[in-house]
Short mmCIF file of C-alpha atoms in Angstrom, two decimals:
data_model
loop_
_atom_site.label_atom_id
_atom_site.label_comp_id
_atom_site.label_asym_id
_atom_site.label_seq_id
_atom_site.Cartn_x
_atom_site.Cartn_y
_atom_site.Cartn_z
CA MET A 1 0.00 0.00 0.00
CA THR A 2 1.70 3.20 -1.10
CA THR A 3 0.80 6.84 -0.59
CA ILE A 4 1.44 9.63 -3.07
CA ILE A 5 2.73 12.87 -1.59
CA PRO A 6 3.14 15.98 -3.75
CA PHE A 7 6.48 17.80 -3.25
CA GLY A 8 6.19 21.24 -4.84
CA PRO A 9 5.54 23.30 -6.91
CA GLN A 10 5.31 25.58 -3.84
CA HIS A 11 7.56 24.18 -1.13
CA PRO A 12 9.50 25.93 1.66
CA VAL A 13 12.93 24.57 0.72
CA LEU A 14 12.51 24.99 -3.01
CA PRO A 15 13.28 28.48 -4.25
CA GLU A 16 11.82 27.50 -7.60
CA PRO A 17 8.71 25.65 -8.68
CA VAL A 18 9.32 22.02 -9.54
CA SER A 19 6.82 19.33 -8.78
CA LEU A 20 7.83 15.84 -7.66
CA LYS A 21 5.13 13.28 -6.97
CA LEU A 22 6.66 11.00 -4.33
CA GLU A 23 5.33 7.50 -3.96
CA LEU A 24 5.85 6.47 -0.34
CA ASP A 25 5.81 3.12 1.39
CA ASN A 26 5.45 4.16 5.04
CA ASP A 27 8.29 6.68 5.33
CA VAL A 28 10.46 5.52 2.46
CA VAL A 29 10.30 6.77 -1.11
CA VAL A 30 9.71 4.03 -3.66
CA GLY A 31 8.94 6.04 -6.77
CA VAL A 32 9.32 9.57 -8.12
CA LEU A 33 7.45 11.32 -10.91
CA PRO A 34 8.81 14.78 -11.76
CA SER A 35 6.70 17.36 -13.51
CA LEU A 36 8.33 20.32 -15.21
CA GLY A 37 7.10 23.36 -17.08
CA TYR A 38 6.20 25.86 -14.36
CA VAL A 39 8.94 28.25 -15.49
CA HIS A 40 8.78 27.64 -19.22
CA ARG A 41 8.86 30.95 -21.10
CA GLY A 42 9.81 29.85 -24.60
CA LEU A 43 13.10 31.71 -25.02
CA GLU A 44 14.50 29.58 -27.83
CA LYS A 45 11.54 30.66 -29.96
CA PHE A 46 11.62 34.23 -28.64
CA ILE A 47 15.07 34.92 -30.14
CA ASP A 48 13.48 34.79 -33.61
CA THR A 49 12.42 38.38 -33.07
CA LYS A 50 15.76 39.64 -31.71
CA ASP A 51 19.03 40.23 -33.50
CA TYR A 52 22.16 38.41 -32.43
CA ASN A 53 23.39 41.22 -30.20
CA GLN A 54 20.08 41.56 -28.37
CA THR A 55 20.01 37.79 -27.83
CA THR A 56 22.93 38.21 -25.41
CA TYR A 57 20.62 39.94 -22.97
CA ILE A 58 17.92 37.29 -23.41
CA CYS A 59 20.48 34.54 -22.71
CA GLU A 60 21.66 36.28 -19.55
CA ARG A 61 18.09 36.22 -18.29
CA ILE A 62 17.73 32.47 -18.74
CA CYS A 63 18.98 32.17 -15.19
CA GLY A 64 19.78 34.88 -12.68
CA ILE A 65 22.30 32.84 -10.70
CA CYS A 66 24.60 31.75 -13.52
CA SER A 67 23.78 34.66 -15.82
CA ALA A 68 27.39 35.68 -16.51
CA LEU A 69 28.32 32.25 -17.84
CA HIS A 70 25.18 32.04 -19.99
CA GLY A 71 26.13 35.35 -21.60
CA ILE A 72 29.77 34.33 -22.04
CA THR A 73 28.87 30.98 -23.60
CA TYR A 74 26.42 32.57 -26.03
CA THR A 75 28.83 35.28 -27.13
CA LYS A 76 31.64 32.76 -27.56
CA SER A 77 29.43 30.56 -29.72
CA VAL A 78 28.45 33.49 -31.96
CA GLU A 79 32.11 34.50 -32.23
CA LYS A 80 32.76 31.00 -33.56
CA LEU A 81 30.25 31.72 -36.35
CA PHE A 82 32.18 34.85 -37.28
CA ASN A 83 35.60 33.18 -36.78
CA ALA A 84 36.41 36.27 -34.73
CA GLU A 85 39.68 36.62 -32.84
CA VAL A 86 38.76 38.06 -29.47
CA PRO A 87 41.45 40.11 -27.69
CA GLU A 88 43.21 38.14 -24.98
CA ARG A 89 42.44 40.71 -22.32
CA ALA A 90 38.72 40.28 -22.97
CA GLU A 91 38.99 36.52 -22.54
CA TYR A 92 40.78 36.97 -19.21
CA ILE A 93 38.12 39.41 -17.99
CA ARG A 94 35.47 36.85 -18.95
CA VAL A 95 37.25 34.20 -16.91
CA ILE A 96 37.54 36.51 -13.90
CA VAL A 97 33.86 37.49 -13.96
CA GLY A 98 32.80 33.91 -14.69
CA GLU A 99 34.74 32.56 -11.73
CA LEU A 100 33.47 35.30 -9.41
CA ASN A 101 30.02 34.24 -10.59
CA ARG A 102 30.82 30.65 -9.63
CA VAL A 103 32.03 31.69 -6.18
CA HIS A 104 28.79 33.57 -5.51
CA SER A 105 26.69 30.71 -6.86
CA HIS A 106 28.42 28.06 -4.73
CA LEU A 107 28.17 30.22 -1.59
CA LEU A 108 24.48 30.72 -2.36
CA TRP A 109 24.01 26.98 -2.72
CA LEU A 110 25.91 26.19 0.49
CA GLY A 111 23.59 28.61 2.30
CA LEU A 112 20.43 27.08 0.88
CA PHE A 113 21.77 23.62 1.68
CA ALA A 114 22.45 24.65 5.29
CA ASP A 115 18.89 25.95 5.50
CA GLY A 116 17.72 22.60 4.09
CA PHE A 117 19.04 20.70 7.10
CA GLY A 118 18.05 23.35 9.58
CA PHE A 119 21.32 25.26 10.21
CA GLU A 120 19.83 28.71 9.89
CA SER A 121 22.76 30.74 11.22
CA LEU A 122 25.11 28.91 8.85
CA PHE A 123 22.77 29.90 6.02
CA TYR A 124 23.02 33.54 7.09
CA GLU A 125 26.81 33.20 7.40
CA CYS A 126 27.19 31.92 3.82
CA TRP A 127 24.96 34.65 2.41
CA LYS A 128 26.80 37.32 4.37
CA TYR A 129 30.12 36.27 2.82
CA ARG A 130 28.44 36.11 -0.60
CA GLU A 131 27.54 39.79 -0.36
CA SER A 132 31.23 40.76 -0.55
CA VAL A 133 31.48 38.96 -3.91
CA LEU A 134 28.35 40.71 -5.15
CA ASP A 135 29.76 44.09 -4.10
CA VAL A 136 32.84 43.46 -6.24
CA LEU A 137 30.74 42.26 -9.18
CA GLU A 138 28.61 45.38 -8.89
CA ARG A 139 31.66 47.62 -8.99
CA ILE A 140 33.10 45.79 -12.01
CA THR A 141 29.97 45.30 -14.09
CA GLY A 142 27.40 47.76 -12.73
CA ASN A 143 24.84 45.26 -11.50
CA ARG A 144 24.54 42.77 -8.69
CA VAL A 145 22.89 39.89 -10.46
CA ILE A 146 22.59 40.35 -14.24
CA HIS A 147 26.13 41.38 -15.17
CA SER A 148 26.06 41.88 -18.98
CA ILE A 149 29.85 41.86 -19.10
CA SER A 150 30.27 39.82 -22.27
CA LYS A 151 29.22 41.00 -25.70
CA VAL A 152 29.83 39.65 -29.17
CA GLY A 153 33.44 40.55 -29.93
CA GLY A 154 34.73 41.11 -26.40
CA VAL A 155 33.63 42.57 -23.10
CA SER A 156 31.66 45.71 -22.40
CA ARG A 157 33.77 47.05 -19.53
CA ASP A 158 37.46 47.08 -18.75
CA LEU A 159 39.08 46.19 -15.45
CA THR A 160 40.89 49.14 -13.91
CA LYS A 161 43.67 49.01 -11.33
CA GLU A 162 41.15 49.90 -8.61
CA HIS A 163 38.94 46.99 -9.61
CA ILE A 164 41.87 44.58 -9.45
CA ASP A 165 42.93 45.80 -6.01
CA MET A 166 39.35 45.43 -4.83
CA ILE A 167 39.08 41.86 -6.11
CA LEU A 168 42.37 40.81 -4.52
CA LYS A 169 41.45 42.43 -1.21
CA MET A 170 38.06 40.72 -1.25
CA LEU A 171 39.63 37.32 -2.00
CA ASP A 172 42.09 37.74 0.87
CA THR A 173 39.25 38.21 3.34
CA LEU A 174 36.96 35.65 1.71
CA GLU A 175 39.39 32.74 1.85
CA PRO A 176 39.61 32.46 5.66
CA GLN A 177 35.85 32.96 5.84
CA ILE A 178 35.31 30.00 3.52
CA LYS A 179 37.71 27.96 5.69
CA ASP A 180 35.42 28.75 8.64
CA ILE A 181 32.26 27.52 7.00
CA GLU A 182 34.09 24.58 5.45
CA LYS A 183 34.74 23.25 8.97
CA VAL A 184 31.00 22.98 9.58
CA PHE A 185 30.11 21.40 6.25
CA VAL A 186 32.95 18.89 6.34
CA ASN A 187 33.53 18.08 10.02
CA ASN A 188 30.29 18.76 11.89
CA TYR A 189 28.81 15.61 13.43
CA THR A 190 25.17 16.53 12.72
CA VAL A 191 25.85 17.53 9.12
CA LYS A 192 27.73 14.30 8.50
CA LYS A 193 24.87 12.30 10.03
CA ARG A 194 22.49 13.91 7.56
CA THR A 195 24.65 13.68 4.44
CA VAL A 196 27.15 10.79 4.58
CA GLY A 197 25.95 7.74 2.66
CA LEU A 198 22.74 9.48 1.56
CA ALA A 199 21.59 8.98 -2.04
CA THR A 200 24.78 7.32 -3.22
CA MET A 201 25.53 7.07 -6.93
CA SER A 202 28.36 4.88 -8.16
CA LYS A 203 30.91 6.17 -10.66
CA GLN A 204 29.45 4.07 -13.45
CA LEU A 205 25.84 5.02 -12.66
CA ALA A 206 26.56 8.75 -12.54
CA TYR A 207 28.30 8.51 -15.91
CA GLU A 208 25.58 6.44 -17.52
CA ALA A 209 22.79 8.64 -16.18
CA GLY A 210 24.45 11.52 -18.01
CA THR A 211 24.82 13.76 -14.98
CA ALA A 212 26.92 16.91 -15.10
CA GLY A 213 28.95 19.17 -12.88
CA PRO A 214 29.49 18.54 -9.15
CA THR A 215 26.96 15.69 -9.25
CA LEU A 216 29.16 13.87 -11.76
CA ARG A 217 32.45 14.81 -10.11
CA GLY A 218 31.17 13.88 -6.66
CA SER A 219 30.95 10.30 -7.92
CA GLY A 220 34.58 10.09 -8.98
CA ASN A 221 34.35 11.09 -12.65
CA ALA A 222 37.05 13.65 -13.40
CA ILE A 223 35.10 15.44 -16.13
CA ASP A 224 35.18 19.21 -16.17
CA VAL A 225 34.70 21.18 -19.37
CA ARG A 226 37.16 23.78 -18.14
CA GLU A 227 39.89 21.15 -18.48
CA THR A 228 38.67 19.26 -21.54
CA GLU A 229 37.18 21.90 -23.82
CA ASP A 230 38.94 24.20 -26.26
CA TRP A 231 38.87 27.30 -24.06
CA ASP A 232 42.65 27.32 -23.58
CA ILE A 233 42.89 29.94 -20.89
CA TYR A 234 41.90 27.56 -18.11
CA ARG A 235 44.80 25.26 -18.93
CA ASP A 236 47.20 28.21 -18.87
CA LEU A 237 45.88 29.21 -15.47
CA GLY A 238 46.68 25.81 -13.98
CA PHE A 239 43.16 24.57 -13.45
CA LYS A 240 42.76 21.19 -11.75
CA THR A 241 39.48 19.26 -11.75
CA VAL A 242 38.05 18.63 -8.28
CA VAL A 243 36.93 15.04 -7.72
CA GLU A 244 35.44 13.17 -4.77
CA LYS A 245 34.97 9.41 -4.81
CA ASP A 246 32.03 8.51 -2.59
CA GLY A 247 29.09 9.73 -4.68
CA ASP A 248 26.85 10.66 -1.74
CA CYS A 249 25.44 14.04 -0.66
CA TYR A 250 28.51 14.62 1.53
CA SER A 251 31.00 14.28 -1.34
CA ARG A 252 28.89 16.51 -3.62
CA THR A 253 29.07 19.15 -0.89
CA LYS A 254 32.84 18.70 -0.59
CA VAL A 255 33.25 19.13 -4.35
CA ARG A 256 31.53 22.50 -4.21
CA VAL A 257 33.55 23.68 -1.21
CA LYS A 258 36.80 22.68 -2.90
CA GLU A 259 35.73 24.35 -6.14
CA LEU A 260 35.48 27.62 -4.24
CA TYR A 261 39.24 27.42 -3.52
CA GLU A 262 39.92 26.39 -7.11
CA SER A 263 37.96 29.41 -8.40
CA ILE A 264 39.80 31.76 -6.05
CA LYS A 265 43.11 30.35 -7.32
CA LEU A 266 41.97 30.84 -10.93
CA ILE A 267 40.96 34.46 -10.32
CA ARG A 268 44.31 35.23 -8.67
CA ASN A 269 46.24 33.59 -11.51
CA ALA A 270 44.14 35.35 -14.15
CA ILE A 271 44.78 38.72 -12.52
CA SER A 272 48.51 38.09 -12.32
CA LYS A 273 48.64 37.14 -16.02
CA LEU A 274 46.13 39.78 -17.23
CA PRO A 275 47.52 41.06 -20.57
CA ASN A 276 47.23 44.65 -21.72
CA GLY A 277 45.48 45.79 -24.86
CA GLU A 278 42.06 46.15 -26.43
CA ILE A 279 38.92 44.67 -24.92
CA THR A 280 36.77 44.41 -28.05
CA THR A 281 37.23 43.55 -31.67
CA PRO A 282 34.81 44.96 -34.28
CA ILE A 283 32.36 42.43 -35.71
CA LYS A 284 30.84 43.12 -39.13
CA GLY A 285 28.18 41.31 -41.13
CA PHE A 286 25.63 38.70 -40.21
CA PRO A 287 26.27 35.20 -38.83
CA THR A 288 26.13 32.14 -41.08
CA GLY A 289 26.78 28.46 -40.42
CA GLU A 290 26.52 26.54 -37.18
CA ALA A 291 28.61 26.33 -34.04
CA ILE A 292 28.65 24.57 -30.70
CA MET A 293 30.17 25.93 -27.50
CA ARG A 294 30.50 24.18 -24.16
CA THR A 295 31.46 25.78 -20.87
CA GLU A 296 31.35 24.77 -17.24
CA GLN A 297 28.69 26.54 -15.23
CA PRO A 298 28.45 26.31 -11.45
CA ARG A 299 25.94 23.48 -11.91
CA GLY A 300 27.76 21.66 -14.70
CA GLU A 301 28.29 21.62 -18.40
CA VAL A 302 26.16 23.89 -20.60
CA VAL A 303 26.00 23.41 -24.36
CA TYR A 304 25.00 26.14 -26.78
CA TYR A 305 24.17 25.35 -30.39
CA VAL A 306 23.69 28.34 -32.71
CA LYS A 307 22.78 28.40 -36.39
CA GLY A 308 22.90 31.56 -38.47
CA ASN A 309 21.29 32.04 -41.87
CA GLY A 310 22.93 35.24 -43.08
CA THR A 311 20.33 37.57 -41.56
CA LYS A 312 20.60 39.56 -38.36
CA ASN A 313 18.42 37.02 -36.53
CA LEU A 314 19.75 33.60 -35.61
CA GLU A 315 17.86 30.75 -37.21
CA ARG A 316 18.18 28.43 -34.24
CA LEU A 317 19.46 28.59 -30.68
CA LYS A 318 19.49 25.39 -28.70
CA ILE A 319 20.64 25.24 -25.12
CA ARG A 320 21.25 22.16 -23.02
CA THR A 321 21.61 23.06 -19.36
CA PRO A 322 23.19 21.06 -16.51
CA THR A 323 20.08 20.67 -14.36
CA PHE A 324 18.28 19.07 -17.28
CA ALA A 325 20.98 16.40 -17.18
CA ASN A 326 20.88 16.08 -13.40
CA ILE A 327 17.14 15.65 -12.84
CA PRO A 328 17.15 12.01 -14.09
CA SER A 329 19.69 11.23 -11.34
CA LEU A 330 16.99 12.11 -8.79
CA LEU A 331 14.84 9.30 -10.15
CA LEU A 332 17.73 6.91 -9.51
CA THR A 333 18.81 8.15 -6.08
CA LEU A 334 15.53 9.10 -4.38
CA PRO A 335 14.01 5.57 -4.10
CA GLY A 336 15.08 4.18 -0.72
CA VAL A 337 15.48 7.63 0.85
CA LYS A 338 13.29 8.71 3.78
CA LEU A 339 10.77 11.50 3.20
CA ALA A 340 12.60 13.82 5.62
CA ASP A 341 15.79 13.52 3.57
CA VAL A 342 14.14 14.29 0.22
CA PRO A 343 14.78 18.08 0.41
CA ILE A 344 18.51 17.48 1.03
CA VAL A 345 18.82 15.06 -1.89
CA VAL A 346 16.94 17.41 -4.21
CA LEU A 347 19.17 20.31 -3.14
CA THR A 348 22.44 18.42 -3.71
CA ILE A 349 21.96 18.44 -7.48
CA ASP A 350 21.69 22.26 -7.13
CA PRO A 351 18.50 22.42 -9.17
CA CYS A 352 18.15 25.46 -11.40
CA ILE A 353 14.70 25.07 -12.87
CA SER A 354 14.62 28.32 -14.82
CA CYS A 355 17.73 27.15 -16.72
CA THR A 356 16.14 23.80 -17.43
CA GLU A 357 12.81 25.04 -18.71
CA ARG A 358 13.88 28.37 -20.20
CA MET B 1 -1.23 44.23 18.63
CA SER B 2 -0.31 45.84 15.40
CA LEU B 3 -0.25 43.58 12.36
CA ALA B 4 2.22 45.83 10.56
CA LYS B 5 4.83 45.22 13.26
CA SER B 6 5.11 41.51 12.47
CA PRO B 7 4.03 40.71 8.94
CA TRP B 8 4.90 37.26 7.65
CA ILE B 9 5.70 36.99 3.98
CA ILE B 10 5.38 34.14 1.53
CA HIS B 11 7.64 34.15 -1.47
CA VAL B 12 6.07 32.78 -4.66
CA ASN B 13 8.25 32.14 -7.69
CA CYS B 14 6.05 32.17 -10.76
CA ASN B 15 8.06 32.35 -13.94
CA SER B 16 11.14 34.08 -12.68
CA CYS B 17 14.74 33.71 -13.86
CA ASN B 18 15.95 33.42 -10.22
CA GLY B 19 17.45 36.90 -10.35
CA CYS B 20 14.66 38.49 -8.32
CA ASP B 21 14.36 35.42 -6.10
CA ILE B 22 17.92 35.53 -4.88
CA GLU B 23 17.54 39.26 -4.23
CA VAL B 24 14.36 38.60 -2.20
CA VAL B 25 16.27 36.03 -0.15
CA ALA B 26 19.21 38.44 0.11
CA CYS B 27 16.79 40.92 1.74
CA LEU B 28 16.21 38.44 4.55
CA THR B 29 19.92 37.84 5.23
CA PRO B 30 22.08 39.89 7.62
CA LEU B 31 23.28 42.69 5.36
CA TYR B 32 19.81 43.96 4.41
CA ASP B 33 17.99 42.29 7.30
CA ALA B 34 14.28 42.57 6.59
CA GLU B 35 13.68 41.02 10.00
CA ARG B 36 14.22 44.42 11.60
CA PHE B 37 10.75 45.28 10.25
CA GLY B 38 9.37 42.16 11.88
CA VAL B 39 9.25 40.38 8.54
CA LEU B 40 9.54 36.60 8.66
CA ASN B 41 9.69 34.37 5.61
CA ILE B 42 7.19 31.56 5.98
CA GLY B 43 6.61 28.54 3.77
CA THR B 44 2.88 28.16 4.11
CA PRO B 45 0.29 30.59 2.67
CA LYS B 46 -2.15 30.00 5.53
CA GLN B 47 0.09 31.91 7.95
CA ALA B 48 1.20 34.67 5.58
CA ASP B 49 0.15 38.32 5.35
CA ILE B 50 2.23 39.61 2.45
CA MET B 51 2.66 37.67 -0.77
CA VAL B 52 5.87 38.49 -2.64
CA VAL B 53 5.55 37.38 -6.26
CA THR B 54 8.48 37.23 -8.66
CA GLY B 55 8.19 36.45 -12.34
CA SER B 56 5.36 36.60 -14.83
CA ILE B 57 2.56 34.08 -15.18
CA ASN B 58 2.34 31.33 -17.75
CA TYR B 59 -0.30 28.80 -18.68
CA LYS B 60 0.97 26.17 -16.26
CA ASN B 61 1.63 28.15 -13.11
CA VAL B 62 -1.39 30.48 -13.23
CA ASN B 63 -3.56 28.16 -11.18
CA VAL B 64 -0.76 27.55 -8.66
CA LEU B 65 -0.59 31.31 -8.08
CA LYS B 66 -4.36 31.68 -7.72
CA ASN B 67 -4.50 28.73 -5.37
CA ILE B 68 -1.85 30.22 -3.08
CA TYR B 69 -3.55 33.63 -3.19
CA ASN B 70 -6.91 32.16 -2.18
CA GLN B 71 -5.36 30.37 0.79
CA ILE B 72 -3.87 33.52 2.38
CA PRO B 73 -6.19 34.87 5.11
CA ASP B 74 -7.48 38.46 5.04
CA PRO B 75 -6.16 41.13 5.23
CA LYS B 76 -3.54 40.34 2.58
CA VAL B 77 -1.21 42.38 0.42
CA VAL B 78 0.38 41.33 -2.87
CA LEU B 79 3.80 42.76 -3.78
CA ALA B 80 4.96 42.25 -7.37
CA VAL B 81 8.78 42.24 -7.43
CA GLY B 82 10.61 42.88 -10.69
CA ALA B 83 9.76 43.85 -14.22
CA CYS B 84 8.39 40.40 -15.07
CA ALA B 85 5.93 40.31 -12.19
CA SER B 86 4.81 43.87 -12.93
CA THR B 87 4.26 43.70 -16.69
CA GLY B 88 5.83 40.57 -18.13
CA GLY B 89 9.09 42.46 -18.60
CA ILE B 90 11.58 41.39 -21.23
CA PHE B 91 9.58 38.20 -21.83
CA HIS B 92 6.16 39.79 -22.36
CA ASN B 93 6.06 38.67 -26.01
CA CYS B 94 6.99 35.03 -25.39
CA TYR B 95 4.37 32.52 -26.48
CA ASN B 96 4.01 30.95 -23.05
CA VAL B 97 3.90 34.17 -21.05
CA ILE B 98 0.49 35.66 -20.23
CA GLY B 99 1.84 38.85 -18.68
CA GLY B 100 2.14 40.52 -15.32
CA VAL B 101 0.73 39.04 -12.14
CA ASP B 102 -1.99 41.73 -12.00
CA GLN B 103 -3.81 40.05 -14.88
CA VAL B 104 -5.13 37.36 -12.54
CA ILE B 105 -4.80 38.58 -8.93
CA PRO B 106 -5.08 42.11 -7.49
CA VAL B 107 -1.63 43.63 -6.87
CA ASP B 108 -1.12 46.34 -4.23
CA ALA B 109 2.47 47.44 -4.81
CA TYR B 110 5.01 47.08 -7.60
CA VAL B 111 8.82 47.05 -7.38
CA PRO B 112 10.31 47.80 -10.82
CA GLY B 113 13.74 46.75 -12.02
CA CYS B 114 15.50 43.83 -13.68
CA CYS B 115 16.34 42.78 -11.16
CA PRO B 116 15.49 45.27 -8.39
CA ARG B 117 18.10 45.99 -5.76
CA PRO B 118 17.44 44.67 -2.24
CA GLU B 119 16.97 48.26 -1.04
CA ALA B 120 14.15 48.68 -3.58
CA ILE B 121 12.51 45.44 -2.48
CA LEU B 122 12.71 46.54 1.18
CA ASP B 123 11.12 49.83 0.15
CA GLY B 124 8.29 47.86 -1.45
CA VAL B 125 7.84 45.75 1.66
CA VAL B 126 7.65 48.87 3.84
CA ALA B 127 5.06 50.34 1.46
CA ALA B 128 3.13 47.08 1.71
CA LEU B 129 3.12 47.36 5.50
CA SER B 130 1.10 50.58 5.49
CA ILE B 131 -1.29 49.12 2.90
CA LEU B 132 -1.72 46.10 5.15
CA GLU B 133 -2.51 48.30 8.12
CA ASN B 134 -5.06 50.32 6.12
CA LYS B 135 -6.73 47.15 4.88
CA LYS B 136 -7.00 45.91 8.44
CA LYS B 137 -8.54 49.17 9.65
CA GLY B 138 -11.01 49.37 6.77
CA ASN B 139 -11.74 45.66 7.03
CA ILE B 140 -11.01 45.29 3.29
CA LYS B 141 -11.15 41.72 2.11
CA GLY B 142 -9.44 40.30 -0.95
CA LYS B 143 -11.88 38.67 -3.31
CA GLU B 144 -11.73 34.96 -4.04
CA VAL B 145 -10.10 34.39 -7.42
CA PRO B 146 -11.82 31.65 -9.44
CA LEU B 147 -9.38 28.96 -10.51
CA LYS B 148 -10.86 28.66 -13.99
CA GLY B 149 -10.84 32.27 -15.14
CA ASN B 150 -10.48 33.94 -18.48
CA GLU B 151 -6.75 34.63 -18.13
CA VAL B 152 -6.05 34.06 -21.82
CA PRO B 153 -5.90 37.51 -23.44
CA SER B 154 -8.27 38.10 -26.32
CA ASN B 155 -5.44 38.70 -28.81
CA ALA B 156 -3.75 35.34 -28.08
#
């Protein structure tokens, strides 16, 4: 005899509407039926009416949390259509803003996760530290959330000496603060009781389910687009993929905490190697042909496919986002989990529903 | 004694890109600290006084929004946060977007911006507080929104 419990679309731990119908046997989940579409806007169709420069701003509004990397990936894919050589300084500024974006996204997630298992002051702590990153992003780009730093052919704003000093100063204070919260997430007895051994995915299963990002790397697969894809800068900056072996909620948390340090290292290296010169290159004409671009967002790999037809509007824009790849893993890991642990398991894939449904 | 000294808010994400949502949550965290106005974020509509809506409405979530609105006890205030919740914003021409929240439920205050700064959202919440107090004094009740309404615009 099973009971069906609706989880969402309006639920206290979910910041976004997603509906999971949980089939319960007593207290244990035996089946899951997800239902999507509450945030579907139809953006891939909407770009028909916008030219390729305006589409940048549409792409940044696919998701407010990873907006910088959406914009960067779109502009890089359109530059592939034009075979444009982007100035090196622009690429470095993109990396710096993209990694700052990742730091703020991971801190945001750690806070929501802490709230998920009832550590409210830890949630406030994470979000307080996140504000310092947002302050820097606001000074660099002019906005707290939607940055609009990347445009087709380069970046829209340059980094001045003041900006660089501000970033370095912020990183110096942020690093010990992250060490503080890391202690709780990694060593705390209660947190470990709630997360260790919960919703385990083996290395093979995570790979075959097609998961992406920290969900994939938490199961021991060393796959990170920053290391494997043809965006060379990350290799020059000495990027190393973060991997954890166990595949449970605890190791997915550890991956994200370690990625914070990795991002901080990348930003420092990028600033020390920041070349001088132009920040944009002029782009003329209309896009033709097709191109694919992959980058690593905070939640995993995002793939942009663009097709131009020689007019100012793109013929097709197709986006495959990381949460879309990670939702099937919920169907594999949730059966066998107790109802009280469902919010934690759902949060560990870092669901971004507005990315998924667009 | 006074309702406006301890309003509880419910945050409803309709069709938002998360940008406004994370700014609404940022309002509740230490730097902006909405709790100094007595505001508490609550998960259930039956205990809420102020409904903070982010994002426009689409054909799937319109009944979710109406359902939550109907469950909030009187007096209640609806605060539309962001350009999307106010008018549909940058997405108002998308095929799945009906428009601003005010097409289906009565909205008392709007916070413009894409996305609005936390200070602006706090300003909206403070404006909502006085509206809440007036509604309580005048015993103004929100009307029940029928779940099957004519929310499809005539030109669609």
